[in-house]
């Protein structure tokens, strides 16, 4: 039985990998170590917030995410946080996008975050938000290339907190 | 399936494991659907050539001769989805 601190360090649902492996034999992707969630050091109303999403949302004029590659896409897109939904497009094959095409905020809540910043519920938004697609077969490239590149880009804008949202 | 699983299958020439992954990819996790999707793309490509329309063979040969095999393999996956979409029968939840 894990103690409370061990439980706190587990950020994935217990048994997740076993479930995946039952569905797709050979999916021996495992994760044994976890990064502890950091405590927020100041009130959200005074914090600089960034946003990272796997929704495949991107500016209309940017190179579409590679939704057909059998091993995935290990790139990310910067989404200016002052974008309007009309400026953005979704390139994502693996989740239903019908609702998001009617209201992007259901999957990528950019207008809600803008409103919360305007109301000073959030101190300020980072200049850019970050988006990628979650269909990635190479866990090493996902962790060591994509995640590191996003982390570097996010960190360069010095946010106090990052909202992370899977699609 | 993990990438290592597929690399091991390729090294061992286990074609059933490899084609099963392709079917799962094209069928969004449903192997039977993926098999139909592969057929659908080929049927659509065949239908487009039945009337022997003019085609740009220079482009085709130039592309095949000037591009590396990995780029052409990537193009092959794009062409699958292109012809599936061209068929008008789109089973996927999302969009390209």
Coordinates of C-alpha atoms in Angstrom, one line a residue:
Chain A
X1 CA 0.0 0.0 0.0
X2 CA 1.5 3.3 -1.0
X3 CA 1.7 6.0 1.6
X4 CA 0.2 9.4 0.9
X5 CA 3.5 11.0 -0.4
X6 CA 3.9 8.1 -2.8
X7 CA 0.3 8.5 -4.0
X8 CA 0.9 12.2 -4.5
X9 CA 3.8 11.4 -6.7
X10 CA 1.8 9.2 -9.0
X11 CA 0.3 11.4 -11.7
X12 CA -1.0 8.6 -13.9
X13 CA -4.0 6.4 -13.2
X14 CA -2.8 3.1 -11.6
X15 CA -3.1 0.2 -14.1
X16 CA -3.1 2.5 -17.2
X17 CA -0.3 0.8 -19.0
X18 CA -1.7 -2.6 -18.4
X19 CA -5.0 -1.5 -19.9
X20 CA -3.3 -0.1 -22.9
X21 CA -1.3 -3.3 -23.3
X22 CA -4.4 -5.4 -23.2
X23 CA -6.0 -3.3 -25.9
X24 CA -2.9 -3.1 -28.1
X25 CA -0.5 -6.1 -27.5
X26 CA 3.1 -5.0 -27.4
X27 CA 2.5 -1.5 -26.1
X28 CA 5.2 -1.9 -23.5
X29 CA 5.5 1.8 -22.9
X30 CA 6.2 2.2 -19.2
X31 CA 6.8 5.2 -16.9
X32 CA 8.5 4.5 -13.6
X33 CA 9.5 8.0 -12.5
X34 CA 7.3 11.0 -12.1
X35 CA 7.9 14.7 -11.8
X36 CA 6.3 16.1 -8.7
X37 CA 3.7 18.8 -9.3
X38 CA 5.1 22.2 -8.1
X39 CA 3.2 24.3 -5.6
X40 CA 1.9 27.6 -6.8
X41 CA 4.1 30.3 -5.1
X42 CA 1.7 33.2 -5.5
X43 CA -2.0 33.8 -6.0
X44 CA -3.3 33.0 -9.4
X45 CA -4.5 36.7 -9.6
X46 CA -0.8 37.7 -9.6
X47 CA 0.5 34.8 -11.6
X48 CA 1.7 34.6 -15.2
X49 CA -0.1 31.7 -16.8
X50 CA 0.9 29.6 -19.8
X51 CA -1.2 26.9 -21.5
X52 CA -0.1 23.6 -23.1
X53 CA -2.5 21.4 -25.0
X54 CA -2.5 18.2 -27.1
X55 CA -5.5 19.4 -29.0
X56 CA -3.7 19.9 -32.3
X57 CA -4.8 23.6 -32.4
X58 CA -2.6 25.9 -34.5
X59 CA -2.6 29.2 -36.3
X60 CA -4.2 28.9 -39.7
X61 CA -1.0 30.0 -41.5
X62 CA 1.3 27.4 -39.8
X63 CA 2.4 24.0 -41.2
X64 CA -0.4 21.5 -40.4
X65 CA 0.4 18.9 -37.8
X66 CA 1.3 15.6 -39.4
X67 CA -1.7 13.5 -38.7
X68 CA -0.9 10.7 -41.2
X69 CA 2.6 9.7 -40.2
X70 CA 2.5 6.2 -38.7
X71 CA 4.9 7.1 -35.9
X72 CA 3.6 10.5 -35.0
X73 CA 4.5 14.2 -35.1
X74 CA 7.1 15.5 -32.6
X75 CA 6.7 19.2 -33.3
X76 CA 4.7 21.9 -31.5
X77 CA 3.1 25.1 -32.5
X78 CA 3.0 28.5 -30.8
X79 CA -0.5 29.8 -30.5
X80 CA -0.5 33.6 -29.6
X81 CA -2.6 33.9 -26.5
X82 CA -4.4 36.9 -28.0
X83 CA -5.7 34.8 -30.9
X84 CA -9.3 34.6 -31.8
X85 CA -10.8 31.2 -32.6
X86 CA -11.3 32.3 -36.2
X87 CA -7.5 32.6 -36.4
X88 CA -7.0 29.0 -35.4
X89 CA -7.5 25.6 -37.0
X90 CA -7.5 22.0 -35.7
X91 CA -5.4 19.3 -37.3
X92 CA -6.0 16.2 -35.3
X93 CA -7.3 12.8 -36.6
X94 CA -7.8 10.9 -33.5
X95 CA -10.5 12.6 -31.5
X96 CA -13.9 13.9 -32.4
X97 CA -13.6 17.6 -33.5
X98 CA -17.1 18.4 -34.4
X99 CA -17.9 20.1 -31.1
X100 CA -14.6 22.0 -31.1
X101 CA -15.3 23.3 -34.6
X102 CA -18.5 24.9 -33.2
X103 CA -16.8 26.3 -30.1
X104 CA -13.0 25.9 -29.9
X105 CA -13.1 26.6 -26.2
X106 CA -14.5 23.2 -25.4
X107 CA -11.0 21.7 -26.2
X108 CA -8.8 24.8 -26.2
X109 CA -10.3 27.4 -23.8
X110 CA -8.5 30.4 -25.2
X111 CA -11.4 32.8 -24.9
X112 CA -12.2 31.7 -21.3
X113 CA -8.5 32.3 -20.3
X114 CA -8.5 35.7 -22.0
X115 CA -11.7 36.6 -20.1
X116 CA -10.2 35.4 -16.8
X117 CA -7.1 37.5 -17.5
X118 CA -9.3 40.6 -18.3
X119 CA -11.1 40.1 -15.0
X120 CA -7.8 39.8 -13.2
X121 CA -8.7 36.4 -11.9
X122 CA -5.5 35.4 -13.7
X123 CA -2.6 37.9 -13.4
X124 CA -1.6 37.7 -17.0
X125 CA -1.3 35.3 -19.9
X126 CA 2.0 34.3 -21.5
X127 CA 2.5 35.7 -25.0
X128 CA 2.1 32.3 -26.5
X129 CA 0.2 29.1 -25.7
X130 CA 1.6 25.7 -27.0
X131 CA -0.1 22.9 -28.9
X132 CA 0.9 19.5 -30.2
X133 CA -0.9 16.3 -31.2
X134 CA -0.9 13.3 -28.9
X135 CA -0.4 10.6 -31.5
X136 CA 3.2 9.8 -30.8
X137 CA 4.6 6.2 -31.0
X138 CA 8.1 7.0 -29.9
X139 CA 8.2 7.7 -26.2
X140 CA 11.8 8.7 -26.2
X141 CA 11.3 11.3 -28.9
X142 CA 8.1 12.4 -27.1
X143 CA 9.9 12.9 -23.8
X144 CA 13.4 14.0 -24.9
X145 CA 12.6 16.0 -28.0
X146 CA 9.0 17.3 -28.0
X147 CA 8.5 17.7 -24.3
X148 CA 11.9 19.2 -23.8
X149 CA 11.4 21.6 -26.7
X150 CA 8.0 22.7 -25.4
X151 CA 9.4 23.0 -21.9
X152 CA 12.2 25.3 -23.1
X153 CA 9.8 27.4 -25.1
X154 CA 7.4 27.7 -22.1
X155 CA 10.2 28.4 -19.7
X156 CA 11.6 31.2 -21.9
X157 CA 8.4 33.2 -21.2
X158 CA 8.9 32.7 -17.4
X159 CA 5.4 31.7 -16.4
X160 CA 4.5 31.1 -12.8
X161 CA 2.0 28.3 -13.7
X162 CA 1.1 26.2 -16.7
X163 CA -2.3 24.9 -17.5
X164 CA -1.9 21.5 -19.2
X165 CA -4.8 19.9 -21.0
X166 CA -4.9 16.6 -22.9
X167 CA -7.4 16.4 -25.7
Chain B
X1 CA 1.8 -1.0 -29.9
X2 CA 5.1 0.4 -29.0
X3 CA 7.6 1.5 -31.6
X4 CA 10.1 -1.1 -30.3
X5 CA 7.4 -3.8 -30.9
X6 CA 7.2 -2.7 -34.5
X7 CA 10.9 -2.5 -34.9
X8 CA 11.3 -6.0 -33.5
X9 CA 8.6 -7.2 -35.9
X10 CA 10.4 -5.6 -38.9
X11 CA 13.7 -7.2 -37.8
X12 CA 12.0 -10.6 -37.5
X13 CA 10.0 -10.1 -40.7
X14 CA 6.8 -10.6 -38.8
X15 CA 4.6 -9.1 -41.4
X16 CA 1.3 -9.9 -39.6
X17 CA 2.3 -7.6 -36.7
X18 CA 3.3 -4.9 -39.1
X19 CA 0.2 -4.9 -41.2
X20 CA -2.0 -5.2 -38.1
X21 CA -0.5 -1.9 -37.0
X22 CA -1.2 -0.2 -40.3
X23 CA -4.8 -1.4 -40.2
X24 CA -5.2 -0.2 -36.6
X25 CA -3.7 3.2 -37.7
X26 CA -6.0 3.5 -40.7
X27 CA -9.0 2.2 -38.7
X28 CA -8.5 4.4 -35.6
X29 CA -7.9 1.3 -33.5
X30 CA -10.3 -1.0 -35.3
X31 CA -8.4 -3.6 -37.4
X32 CA -11.4 -4.6 -39.5
X33 CA -12.2 -1.0 -40.2
X34 CA -8.6 -0.4 -41.2
X35 CA -8.7 -3.3 -43.6
X36 CA -11.7 -1.7 -45.3
X37 CA -10.0 1.7 -45.4
X38 CA -7.0 0.3 -47.2
X39 CA -9.4 -1.3 -49.8
X40 CA -11.3 2.0 -50.0
X41 CA -8.2 4.0 -50.9
X42 CA -7.2 1.5 -53.6
X43 CA -10.7 1.3 -55.0
X44 CA -10.9 5.1 -55.2
X45 CA -7.5 5.3 -56.9
X46 CA -8.5 2.7 -59.4
X47 CA -11.9 4.4 -60.2
X48 CA -10.0 7.6 -61.0
X49 CA -8.0 5.9 -63.7
X50 CA -10.7 3.8 -65.4
X51 CA -11.4 6.4 -68.1
X52 CA -7.7 6.8 -68.7
X53 CA -7.6 10.6 -68.0
X54 CA -4.4 12.5 -68.8
X55 CA -2.0 12.4 -65.9
X56 CA 1.3 14.1 -65.2
X57 CA 3.7 11.3 -65.7
X58 CA 6.7 13.7 -65.7
X59 CA 5.8 14.8 -62.2
X60 CA 5.4 11.2 -61.1
X61 CA 8.8 10.1 -62.5
X62 CA 10.6 13.2 -61.3
X63 CA 9.2 12.7 -57.9
X64 CA 10.1 9.0 -57.8
X65 CA 13.6 9.6 -59.0
X66 CA 14.4 12.7 -57.0
X67 CA 12.9 12.0 -53.6
X68 CA 14.3 9.5 -51.0
X69 CA 12.4 6.4 -50.1
X70 CA 11.4 7.8 -46.6
X71 CA 9.8 10.8 -48.2
X72 CA 8.0 8.6 -50.6
X73 CA 6.8 6.3 -47.8
X74 CA 5.5 9.4 -46.0
X75 CA 3.8 10.5 -49.2
X76 CA 2.3 7.0 -49.5
X77 CA 0.5 7.5 -46.1
X78 CA -0.7 10.9 -47.2
X79 CA -2.0 9.4 -50.4
X80 CA -4.0 6.8 -48.5
X81 CA -5.8 9.5 -46.5
X82 CA -6.2 11.6 -49.7
X83 CA -8.0 8.9 -51.5
X84 CA -10.1 7.9 -48.5
X85 CA -11.2 11.5 -48.2
X86 CA -11.8 11.7 -52.0
X87 CA -14.1 8.8 -51.7
X88 CA -16.5 10.8 -49.5
X89 CA -16.7 8.1 -46.8
X90 CA -14.8 9.5 -43.8
X91 CA -14.8 7.3 -40.7
X92 CA -12.4 9.2 -38.6
X93 CA -13.4 11.3 -35.6
X94 CA -11.1 14.2 -36.5
X95 CA -9.7 15.8 -39.7
X96 CA -6.4 15.8 -41.4

